[in-house]
CSV table of C-alpha atoms and ligand atoms in Angstrom, one decimal:
chain,number,residue,atom,x,y,z
A,1,UNK,CA,0.1,0.2,0.3
A,2,UNK,CA,1.2,3.5,-0.7
A,3,UNK,CA,1.8,5.9,1.7
A,4,UNK,CA,0.3,9.0,0.0
A,5,UNK,CA,2.4,11.5,2.3
A,6,UNK,CA,5.4,10.1,1.1
A,7,UNK,CA,5.1,8.6,-2.4
A,8,UNK,CA,6.8,10.8,-5.0
A,9,UNK,CA,3.2,9.0,-7.6
A,10,UNK,CA,0.6,11.5,-8.4
A,11,UNK,CA,-2.5,10.0,-8.9
A,12,UNK,CA,-5.5,11.2,-11.9
A,13,UNK,CA,-3.0,13.6,-14.0
A,14,UNK,CA,-4.5,14.6,-17.4
A,15,UNK,CA,-3.1,13.5,-19.7
A,16,UNK,CA,-1.7,16.6,-22.5
A,17,UNK,CA,-0.2,14.4,-25.3
A,18,UNK,CA,-3.0,13.7,-27.4
A,19,UNK,CA,-7.0,14.7,-27.9
A,20,UNK,CA,-8.2,11.9,-25.5
A,21,UNK,CA,-6.5,13.9,-22.7
A,22,UNK,CA,-7.1,10.5,-20.6
A,23,UNK,CA,-7.3,12.0,-17.1
A,24,UNK,CA,-6.6,8.6,-15.2
A,25,UNK,CA,-2.5,8.2,-15.1
A,26,UNK,CA,-0.7,8.3,-11.9
A,27,UNK,CA,2.9,9.3,-12.6
A,28,UNK,CA,5.9,9.4,-10.5
A,29,UNK,CA,8.1,12.3,-9.9
A,30,UNK,CA,10.6,10.6,-8.4
A,31,UNK,CA,13.3,9.9,-10.7
A,32,UNK,CA,15.2,12.7,-12.7
A,33,UNK,CA,12.5,12.5,-15.9
A,34,UNK,CA,8.7,11.8,-15.1
A,35,UNK,CA,7.4,8.2,-15.2
A,36,UNK,CA,3.6,7.6,-16.2
A,37,UNK,CA,3.3,3.5,-13.7
A,38,UNK,CA,-0.7,3.4,-14.3
A,39,UNK,CA,-3.8,4.2,-16.8
A,40,UNK,CA,-1.0,5.3,-20.0
A,41,UNK,CA,0.1,4.3,-23.1
A,42,UNK,CA,3.4,5.0,-25.2
A,43,UNK,CA,3.2,8.3,-26.1
A,44,UNK,CA,2.5,9.2,-22.6
A,45,UNK,CA,5.0,7.6,-21.5
A,46,UNK,CA,7.7,8.7,-24.0
A,47,UNK,CA,6.0,12.2,-23.7
A,48,UNK,CA,6.5,12.8,-19.6
A,49,UNK,CA,9.7,11.3,-20.4
A,50,UNK,CA,11.3,13.6,-22.7
A,51,UNK,CA,9.8,16.5,-21.7
A,52,UNK,CA,9.4,15.5,-17.6
A,53,UNK,CA,12.8,17.1,-16.7
A,54,UNK,CA,13.6,20.1,-15.7
A,55,UNK,CA,15.6,21.9,-18.0
A,56,UNK,CA,18.8,22.5,-15.7
A,57,UNK,CA,21.1,25.4,-17.5
A,58,UNK,CA,18.4,26.5,-20.3
A,59,UNK,CA,18.4,29.5,-21.4
A,60,UNK,CA,17.2,31.9,-24.4
A,61,UNK,CA,19.5,32.4,-27.0
A,62,UNK,CA,20.1,35.3,-30.1
A,63,UNK,CA,21.7,34.3,-33.1
A,64,UNK,CA,23.1,30.9,-31.4
A,65,UNK,CA,24.3,33.2,-27.9
A,66,UNK,CA,23.2,33.1,-24.4
A,67,UNK,CA,21.3,35.5,-23.5
A,68,UNK,CA,19.0,37.1,-20.9
A,69,UNK,CA,15.1,36.0,-21.2
A,70,UNK,CA,14.9,40.2,-21.0
A,71,UNK,CA,16.9,40.7,-23.7
A,72,UNK,CA,15.1,38.0,-25.9
A,73,UNK,CA,11.6,39.1,-24.8
A,74,UNK,CA,13.0,43.0,-26.1
A,75,UNK,CA,14.6,41.5,-29.9
A,76,UNK,CA,11.2,39.6,-30.6
A,77,UNK,CA,9.5,42.9,-30.0
A,78,UNK,CA,11.6,45.0,-31.6
A,79,UNK,CA,10.9,42.4,-34.8
A,80,UNK,CA,7.7,42.0,-34.6
A,81,UNK,CA,7.0,45.9,-34.2
A,82,UNK,CA,9.1,46.2,-37.5
A,83,UNK,CA,7.7,43.3,-38.9
A,84,UNK,CA,4.5,44.1,-42.0
A,85,UNK,CA,2.9,41.2,-41.1
A,86,UNK,CA,4.1,38.5,-38.2
A,87,UNK,CA,2.2,35.6,-38.2
A,88,UNK,CA,2.5,32.9,-35.4
A,89,UNK,CA,2.7,29.9,-35.8
A,90,UNK,CA,2.6,26.4,-33.9
A,91,UNK,CA,0.3,27.3,-30.9
A,92,UNK,CA,0.5,23.6,-29.7
A,93,UNK,CA,-0.6,25.7,-26.7
A,94,UNK,CA,-2.9,25.4,-23.7
A,95,UNK,CA,-6.1,27.7,-23.0
A,96,UNK,CA,-3.7,30.1,-21.0
A,97,UNK,CA,-1.1,30.1,-23.8
A,98,UNK,CA,-3.0,30.5,-26.2
A,99,UNK,CA,-5.1,33.6,-24.6
A,100,UNK,CA,-0.8,35.1,-24.2
A,101,UNK,CA,-0.2,34.6,-28.0
A,102,UNK,CA,-3.8,35.9,-29.1
A,103,UNK,CA,-3.1,39.0,-26.6
A,104,UNK,CA,0.2,39.3,-28.7
A,105,UNK,CA,-0.6,39.0,-32.1
A,106,UNK,CA,-3.4,41.7,-31.8
A,107,UNK,CA,-1.3,43.9,-30.7
A,108,UNK,CA,1.0,43.5,-32.8
A,109,UNK,CA,-1.2,43.3,-36.1
A,110,UNK,CA,-0.5,39.6,-37.1
A,111,UNK,CA,-2.2,36.0,-37.4
A,112,UNK,CA,-2.4,33.5,-36.0
A,113,UNK,CA,-2.0,29.8,-37.2
A,114,UNK,CA,-2.4,26.0,-35.9
A,115,UNK,CA,-0.1,23.3,-37.0
A,116,UNK,CA,-3.6,21.5,-37.8
A,117,UNK,CA,-5.4,24.5,-39.3
A,118,UNK,CA,-5.0,23.2,-42.8
A,119,UNK,CA,-7.4,20.5,-41.9
A,120,UNK,CA,-9.5,22.6,-39.4
A,121,UNK,CA,-10.6,25.4,-41.1
A,122,UNK,CA,-11.9,22.3,-44.0
A,123,UNK,CA,-14.5,21.1,-41.1
A,124,UNK,CA,-15.4,24.2,-39.5
A,125,UNK,CA,-16.5,25.0,-43.4
A,126,UNK,CA,-19.2,22.0,-42.8
A,127,UNK,CA,-20.4,24.0,-39.7
A,128,UNK,CA,-20.3,27.2,-41.1
A,129,UNK,CA,-22.4,25.9,-44.8
A,130,UNK,CA,-24.9,23.4,-42.5
A,131,UNK,CA,-24.0,23.2,-39.0
A,132,UNK,CA,-22.7,19.8,-37.2
A,133,UNK,CA,-24.6,17.5,-35.1
A,134,UNK,CA,-22.1,15.8,-33.1
A,135,UNK,CA,-21.8,13.9,-29.8
A,136,UNK,CA,-18.8,14.1,-26.9
A,137,UNK,CA,-16.6,10.5,-25.8
A,138,UNK,CA,-19.4,9.9,-22.6
A,139,UNK,CA,-22.1,9.5,-24.9
A,140,UNK,CA,-20.7,7.0,-26.9
A,141,UNK,CA,-19.2,5.4,-23.1
A,142,UNK,CA,-23.1,5.1,-22.1
A,143,UNK,CA,-25.1,5.1,-24.8
A,144,UNK,CA,-23.7,3.7,-28.7
A,145,UNK,CA,-24.6,0.4,-29.5
A,146,UNK,CA,-23.2,0.8,-33.1
A,147,UNK,CA,-20.0,2.4,-33.8
A,148,UNK,CA,-19.1,3.1,-37.2
A,149,UNK,CA,-15.5,5.1,-37.8
A,150,UNK,CA,-15.1,6.2,-40.8
A,151,UNK,CA,-11.8,6.2,-42.7
A,152,UNK,CA,-9.7,5.9,-38.9
A,153,UNK,CA,-9.3,3.5,-36.7
A,154,UNK,CA,-8.6,6.4,-34.6
A,155,UNK,CA,-5.9,4.4,-32.2
A,156,UNK,CA,-2.7,5.2,-35.0
A,157,UNK,CA,-3.0,9.1,-33.1
A,158,UNK,CA,-5.7,8.1,-29.9
A,159,UNK,CA,-4.9,4.7,-28.7
A,160,UNK,CA,-7.1,4.6,-25.7
A,161,UNK,CA,-10.0,4.8,-27.7
A,162,UNK,CA,-11.5,1.6,-27.3
A,163,UNK,CA,-9.8,0.9,-23.5
A,164,UNK,CA,-11.7,4.0,-22.5
A,165,UNK,CA,-15.2,4.7,-24.2
A,166,UNK,CA,-15.9,1.4,-26.1
A,167,UNK,CA,-15.0,-1.8,-24.2
A,168,UNK,CA,-16.0,-0.8,-20.8
A,169,UNK,CA,-17.3,-3.2,-18.2
A,170,UNK,CA,-20.2,-0.9,-17.9
A,171,UNK,CA,-22.5,2.2,-19.8
A,172,UNK,CA,-25.2,3.8,-17.8
A,173,UNK,CA,-27.8,3.5,-20.5
A,174,UNK,CA,-26.3,0.7,-23.0
A,175,UNK,CA,-26.7,-2.9,-21.2
A,176,UNK,CA,-24.1,-4.9,-22.6
A,177,UNK,CA,-20.8,-2.8,-23.8
A,178,UNK,CA,-19.3,-5.9,-24.8
A,179,UNK,CA,-22.1,-6.1,-27.7
A,180,UNK,CA,-21.9,-3.0,-29.7
A,181,UNK,CA,-21.1,-3.5,-33.3
A,182,UNK,CA,-18.0,-2.1,-34.9
A,183,UNK,CA,-17.7,-1.2,-38.4
A,184,UNK,CA,-14.8,0.4,-40.9
A,185,UNK,CA,-15.3,1.8,-43.4
A,186,UNK,CA,-12.0,1.5,-45.0
A,187,UNK,CA,-9.2,0.0,-45.4
A,188,UNK,CA,-5.1,0.0,-44.2
A,189,UNK,CA,-6.7,0.6,-40.3
A,190,UNK,CA,-5.5,-1.2,-36.8
A,191,UNK,CA,-8.9,-2.7,-37.0
A,192,UNK,CA,-7.4,-5.2,-33.9
A,193,UNK,CA,-9.1,-3.4,-31.1
A,194,UNK,CA,-12.0,-3.2,-32.7
A,195,UNK,CA,-12.2,-6.9,-31.5
A,196,UNK,CA,-14.9,-7.8,-28.7
A,197,UNK,CA,-13.3,-8.9,-25.3
A,198,UNK,CA,-15.6,-11.8,-26.2
A,199,UNK,CA,-13.9,-12.5,-29.1
A,200,UNK,CA,-16.1,-10.7,-32.0
A,201,UNK,CA,-14.1,-9.5,-35.1
A,202,UNK,CA,-15.3,-5.7,-36.3
A,203,UNK,CA,-17.0,-5.6,-39.5
A,204,UNK,CA,-14.4,-4.4,-42.2
A,205,UNK,CA,-15.4,-1.9,-45.4
A,206,UNK,CA,-12.3,-2.8,-47.5
A,207,UNK,CA,-11.7,-0.7,-49.5
A,208,UNK,CA,-8.8,2.6,-50.6
A,209,UNK,CA,-9.8,5.5,-48.0
A,210,UNK,CA,-9.3,7.8,-50.8
A,211,UNK,CA,-12.5,6.6,-52.1
A,212,UNK,CA,-14.4,7.6,-49.0
A,213,UNK,CA,-16.9,10.1,-50.8
A,214,UNK,CA,-17.8,7.0,-52.9
A,215,UNK,CA,-18.5,5.1,-49.9
A,216,UNK,CA,-20.4,7.3,-48.5
A,217,UNK,CA,-23.1,8.5,-51.4
A,218,UNK,CA,-23.6,4.5,-51.5
A,219,UNK,CA,-24.6,5.2,-47.9
A,220,UNK,CA,-26.5,7.8,-48.5
A,221,UNK,CA,-28.4,6.3,-51.4
A,222,UNK,CA,-29.2,3.4,-49.9
A,223,UNK,CA,-30.7,5.2,-46.6
A,224,UNK,CA,-32.7,7.3,-48.7
A,225,UNK,CA,-33.7,4.7,-51.0
A,226,UNK,CA,-32.8,5.2,-53.5
A,227,UNK,CA,-31.3,2.7,-56.8
A,228,UNK,CA,-27.7,2.2,-56.3
A,229,UNK,CA,-26.7,0.6,-60.5
A,230,UNK,CA,-23.4,-0.7,-59.3
A,231,UNK,CA,-23.5,-3.8,-58.1
A,232,UNK,CA,-20.3,-4.3,-55.9
A,233,UNK,CA,-19.9,-0.3,-55.1
A,234,UNK,CA,-16.2,-0.1,-54.0
A,235,UNK,CA,-15.7,-4.3,-55.1
A,236,UNK,CA,-18.0,-4.8,-52.2
A,237,UNK,CA,-21.2,-6.2,-52.8
A,238,UNK,CA,-24.0,-4.3,-52.7
A,239,UNK,CA,-25.9,-6.6,-50.1
A,240,UNK,CA,-23.2,-5.8,-47.5
A,241,UNK,CA,-23.5,-2.0,-48.3
A,242,UNK,CA,-27.7,-2.8,-47.9
A,243,UNK,CA,-27.5,-4.6,-44.4
A,244,UNK,CA,-25.0,-1.5,-42.8
A,245,UNK,CA,-27.9,0.9,-43.9
A,246,UNK,CA,-30.4,-1.6,-42.0
A,247,UNK,CA,-28.4,-1.8,-39.2
A,248,UNK,CA,-27.8,2.1,-39.1
A,249,UNK,CA,-31.7,2.4,-39.2
A,250,UNK,CA,-31.8,-0.7,-36.4
A,251,UNK,CA,-29.4,1.0,-33.8
A,252,UNK,CA,-31.1,2.8,-31.1
A,253,UNK,CA,-27.6,4.9,-31.1
A,254,UNK,CA,-25.1,5.1,-33.5
A,255,UNK,CA,-22.5,6.8,-33.8
A,256,UNK,CA,-20.2,8.0,-36.8
A,257,UNK,CA,-16.4,9.0,-36.1
A,258,UNK,CA,-14.1,10.7,-38.1
A,259,UNK,CA,-10.9,12.3,-37.6
A,260,UNK,CA,-10.4,15.2,-40.1
A,261,UNK,CA,-6.5,14.8,-40.4
A,262,UNK,CA,-6.8,11.0,-41.3
A,263,UNK,CA,-8.7,12.2,-44.0
A,264,UNK,CA,-7.2,13.2,-47.5
A,265,UNK,CA,-6.9,17.3,-47.1
A,266,UNK,CA,-9.4,18.1,-50.1
A,267,UNK,CA,-12.0,15.8,-49.2
A,268,UNK,CA,-12.1,17.1,-45.6
A,269,UNK,CA,-15.5,18.9,-45.5
A,270,UNK,CA,-16.8,16.6,-48.8
A,271,UNK,CA,-16.6,13.5,-46.2
A,272,UNK,CA,-17.7,15.7,-43.7
A,273,UNK,CA,-20.8,16.7,-45.3
A,274,UNK,CA,-22.0,13.0,-46.4
A,275,UNK,CA,-21.6,12.2,-42.6
A,276,UNK,CA,-23.9,14.7,-41.9
A,277,UNK,CA,-26.0,13.3,-44.4
A,278,UNK,CA,-26.2,10.4,-42.9
A,279,UNK,CA,-26.8,11.9,-39.5
A,280,UNK,CA,-29.6,13.7,-40.8
A,281,UNK,CA,-31.8,10.8,-42.3
A,282,UNK,CA,-30.9,8.4,-39.0
A,283,UNK,CA,-32.4,10.7,-36.6
A,284,UNK,CA,-35.8,11.3,-38.8
A,285,UNK,CA,-36.3,7.9,-37.1
A,286,UNK,CA,-33.7,6.7,-35.1
A,287,UNK,CA,-30.8,8.9,-32.8
A,288,UNK,CA,-27.5,9.0,-34.6
A,289,UNK,CA,-24.7,11.4,-34.0
A,290,UNK,CA,-21.4,12.4,-35.8
A,291,UNK,CA,-17.6,12.0,-33.5
A,292,UNK,CA,-15.0,14.5,-35.3
A,293,UNK,CA,-12.4,13.4,-32.9
A,294,UNK,CA,-8.8,16.3,-32.6
A,295,UNK,CA,-7.6,18.0,-30.5
A,296,UNK,CA,-4.0,16.7,-30.5
A,297,UNK,CA,-1.1,19.5,-29.8
A,298,UNK,CA,-3.7,22.0,-28.5
A,299,UNK,CA,-5.3,21.7,-31.2
A,300,UNK,CA,-8.8,23.5,-29.9
A,301,UNK,CA,-7.2,25.0,-27.1
A,302,UNK,CA,-6.3,27.2,-30.0
A,303,UNK,CA,-9.5,27.3,-31.6
A,304,UNK,CA,-11.9,27.3,-28.7
A,305,UNK,CA,-10.0,30.7,-27.5
A,306,UNK,CA,-9.6,32.3,-30.9
A,307,UNK,CA,-13.2,32.1,-31.5
A,308,UNK,CA,-14.4,33.4,-28.0
A,309,UNK,CA,-11.5,36.4,-28.3
A,310,UNK,CA,-12.4,36.9,-31.4
A,311,UNK,CA,-16.0,35.6,-32.9
A,312,UNK,CA,-14.3,34.2,-35.6
A,313,UNK,CA,-12.3,30.9,-36.7
A,314,UNK,CA,-8.4,30.2,-36.3
A,315,UNK,CA,-6.8,32.3,-39.2
A,316,UNK,CA,-8.5,35.8,-38.4
A,317,UNK,CA,-5.4,39.0,-39.1
A,318,UNK,CA,-5.4,41.7,-36.7
A,319,UNK,CA,-3.3,44.0,-39.8
A,320,UNK,CA,-5.9,46.1,-40.3
A,321,UNK,CA,-6.8,46.7,-36.1
A,322,UNK,CA,-9.7,44.9,-36.1
A,323,UNK,CA,-10.3,40.8,-36.9
A,324,UNK,CA,-10.4,39.7,-40.8
A,325,UNK,CA,-11.7,36.2,-40.6
A,326,UNK,CA,-9.9,34.7,-44.7
A,327,UNK,CA,-8.9,31.0,-44.0
A,328,UNK,CA,-7.6,30.6,-47.0
A,329,UNK,CA,-5.5,33.4,-47.1
A,330,UNK,CA,-4.4,33.8,-43.5
A,331,UNK,CA,-2.9,30.0,-44.0
A,332,UNK,CA,0.5,30.8,-42.7
A,333,UNK,CA,2.0,28.5,-45.1
A,334,UNK,CA,0.8,30.1,-47.9
A,335,UNK,CA,1.6,33.5,-46.0
A,336,UNK,CA,5.2,32.3,-46.1
A,337,UNK,CA,5.3,30.7,-49.5
A,338,UNK,CA,3.9,34.0,-51.0
A,339,UNK,CA,6.5,36.6,-49.3
A,340,UNK,CA,3.8,38.3,-47.6
A,341,UNK,CA,5.3,37.6,-44.0
A,342,UNK,CA,8.7,38.5,-43.3
A,343,UNK,CA,8.6,37.4,-39.5
A,344,UNK,CA,7.2,34.0,-38.4
A,345,UNK,CA,7.2,33.8,-34.6
A,346,UNK,CA,7.0,29.5,-33.5
A,347,UNK,CA,5.2,29.2,-31.1
A,348,UNK,CA,4.4,25.5,-29.2
A,349,UNK,CA,5.2,24.4,-25.2
A,350,UNK,CA,3.5,21.1,-26.0
A,351,UNK,CA,5.1,19.6,-29.0
A,352,UNK,CA,8.6,19.0,-28.6
A,353,UNK,CA,9.2,16.8,-31.7
A,354,UNK,CA,7.4,19.3,-34.6
A,355,UNK,CA,10.0,20.7,-36.6
A,356,UNK,CA,9.3,24.7,-37.5
A,357,UNK,CA,9.4,26.1,-40.2
A,358,UNK,CA,12.7,27.2,-41.6
A,359,UNK,CA,11.8,30.8,-42.3
A,360,UNK,CA,10.7,30.9,-38.2
A,361,UNK,CA,13.1,33.3,-37.1
A,362,UNK,CA,11.5,32.8,-33.3
A,363,UNK,CA,11.0,29.3,-32.0
A,364,UNK,CA,9.8,29.6,-28.1
A,365,UNK,CA,9.5,26.2,-27.3
A,366,UNK,CA,10.1,23.6,-24.7
A,367,UNK,CA,14.0,23.0,-25.0
A,368,UNK,CA,13.8,19.5,-25.6
A,369,UNK,CA,13.2,20.2,-29.0
A,370,UNK,CA,15.8,19.3,-31.3
A,371,UNK,CA,16.5,22.0,-33.7
A,372,UNK,CA,17.5,21.1,-37.5
A,373,UNK,CA,18.3,25.1,-37.6
A,374,UNK,CA,19.5,27.9,-35.1
A,375,UNK,CA,16.7,30.3,-35.1
A,376,UNK,CA,17.7,33.7,-35.1
A,377,UNK,CA,15.9,33.8,-31.6
A,378,UNK,CA,14.8,30.9,-29.5
A,379,UNK,CA,12.8,31.2,-26.4
A,380,UNK,CA,12.4,28.0,-24.7
A,381,UNK,CA,9.3,27.6,-22.4
A,382,UNK,CA,8.1,25.1,-19.9
A,383,UNK,CA,5.1,22.7,-20.8
A,384,UNK,CA,1.8,22.8,-19.3
A,385,UNK,CA,0.7,19.5,-17.7
A,386,UNK,CA,4.4,19.0,-17.2
A,387,UNK,CA,5.9,21.8,-15.3
A,388,UNK,CA,3.0,24.0,-14.9
A,389,UNK,CA,-1.0,24.1,-14.6
A,390,UNK,CA,-3.3,24.9,-16.9
A,391,UNK,CA,-6.5,23.8,-19.4
A,392,UNK,CA,-6.9,21.8,-22.2
A,393,UNK,CA,-10.2,21.3,-24.0
A,394,UNK,CA,-10.8,17.0,-24.7
A,395,UNK,CA,-11.0,16.8,-28.6
A,396,UNK,CA,-14.7,15.5,-29.0
A,397,UNK,CA,-15.4,19.3,-26.8
A,398,UNK,CA,-16.5,17.7,-24.4
A,399,UNK,CA,-14.6,18.2,-21.5
A,400,UNK,CA,-12.2,21.1,-20.2
A,401,UNK,CA,-9.2,19.2,-18.9
A,402,UNK,CA,-7.3,20.5,-15.7
A,403,UNK,CA,-3.8,19.6,-16.4
A,404,UNK,CA,-1.5,19.8,-13.4
A,405,UNK,CA,2.4,20.5,-12.4
A,406,UNK,CA,4.3,17.9,-11.9
A,407,UNK,CA,7.9,18.0,-12.3
A,408,UNK,CA,9.6,22.1,-11.2
A,409,UNK,CA,11.2,24.2,-14.1
A,410,UNK,CA,13.0,27.9,-13.5
A,411,UNK,CA,11.8,28.3,-16.9
A,412,UNK,CA,8.3,30.5,-18.1
A,413,UNK,CA,5.6,29.5,-19.6
A,414,UNK,CA,4.2,30.3,-23.4
A,415,UNK,CA,2.1,32.1,-21.7
A,416,UNK,CA,4.6,34.6,-19.4
A,417,UNK,CA,6.7,34.7,-22.5
A,418,UNK,CA,4.1,36.0,-24.9
A,419,UNK,CA,2.8,38.3,-22.2
A,420,UNK,CA,6.6,39.9,-21.5
A,421,UNK,CA,6.9,40.3,-24.9
A,422,UNK,CA,3.3,42.3,-25.8
A,423,UNK,CA,4.5,44.4,-22.5
A,424,UNK,CA,8.0,45.4,-24.6
A,425,UNK,CA,6.2,46.2,-27.7
A,426,UNK,CA,4.7,49.0,-26.2
A,427,UNK,CA,8.7,50.3,-25.4
A,428,UNK,CA,9.9,49.7,-29.3
A,429,UNK,CA,9.3,53.2,-31.1
A,430,UNK,CA,8.2,51.8,-34.7
B,1,SF4,S1,-3.8,7.8,-25.6
B,1,SF4,FE1,-3.6,10.2,-25.3
B,1,SF4,S2,-4.1,11.3,-24.2
B,1,SF4,FE2,-4.4,9.2,-23.3
B,1,SF4,S3,-2.8,8.1,-22.3
B,1,SF4,FE3,-2.2,8.0,-24.7
B,1,SF4,S4,-1.3,10.0,-25.1
B,1,SF4,FE4,-2.1,10.5,-23.1
């Protein structure tokens, strides 16, 4: 039995390393690096071990030379102030970090863009065009009797999905969670976790995922009782498609799950539109919901804060003094490629593996990030949920999890850095 007064193990830790934000981890803080001892997955173990160090000796740099944090803040403020259009990208941040960067972008007249916005804005377009009918992970856990995974296995990105939300021992409104029916639409997916605890194999519609629009069109046609002339759409006999349509009609609470990042970028809004058509049709006679999962690297922290502070989705420019939303024009990759920005500031406190774009002159990131090239200014930051407290929106938008501080470090948070640079902006003459 553990003596809580002396144990170095912290229980009920929320994990910030993917969109599921599992909050049942136990983390041993006693060693040089943080060790997940219960409730995690390989990604969580690696993340806490790699980033959960004290960062002794880490400091700010200008042109590769050690400087004080104050000097680095002043240099970033000077660059941002004199820029025609500063772009703040990356944005793998907790809620507070994102709030700080939004204030900085507003004061600097810049653009903010999350590293997954190229996919995210296409999902948002569906909400803008036709609206969403979606559910939460808690509803899946407690109600779903038929789960269709559309072009995703989920587990490649969020490995504990089935463990925590599908094959649970008990559910509030579904008497036998182990009897849930699992269907995969698409090939080359890891379908093993879809096998039920009593050994029932999932049903797999094995086809090239790039042909998902055809698959969803077939399903929508059958649900609408329209003729489908092809005897075997995508090489799968029509009787199987019809059986799936019938199963969806017969289900009490079906859920169509997708991860937009697993769709081809050009098909994201097309596929989600088609999923929503399925949901609309079925809700005339039964219950059916969509579940778009995401949220890794603070994706939802960024989009939520951006929406509540500006009234617009991500990719809004403050250059004119008022927020102007244009998700195509304000994409950071496009602004860089077209030479429309001279100052790219990469900010990422949650991800220490993704390289900033080569054009990033300022990098604000954990010191464990192994940079392929030295930026003009580097400012090391601590990580939310590891070194300091914070808040993290789960990938289904159903909950905001509190993040804990597990390991002391002398490094500032991204929110602190952003606030310091914003304060320095006032001291710089343009
Ligand atoms: S599934 Fe995701 S949130 Fe859960 S422990 Fe693994 S990395 Fe963390």
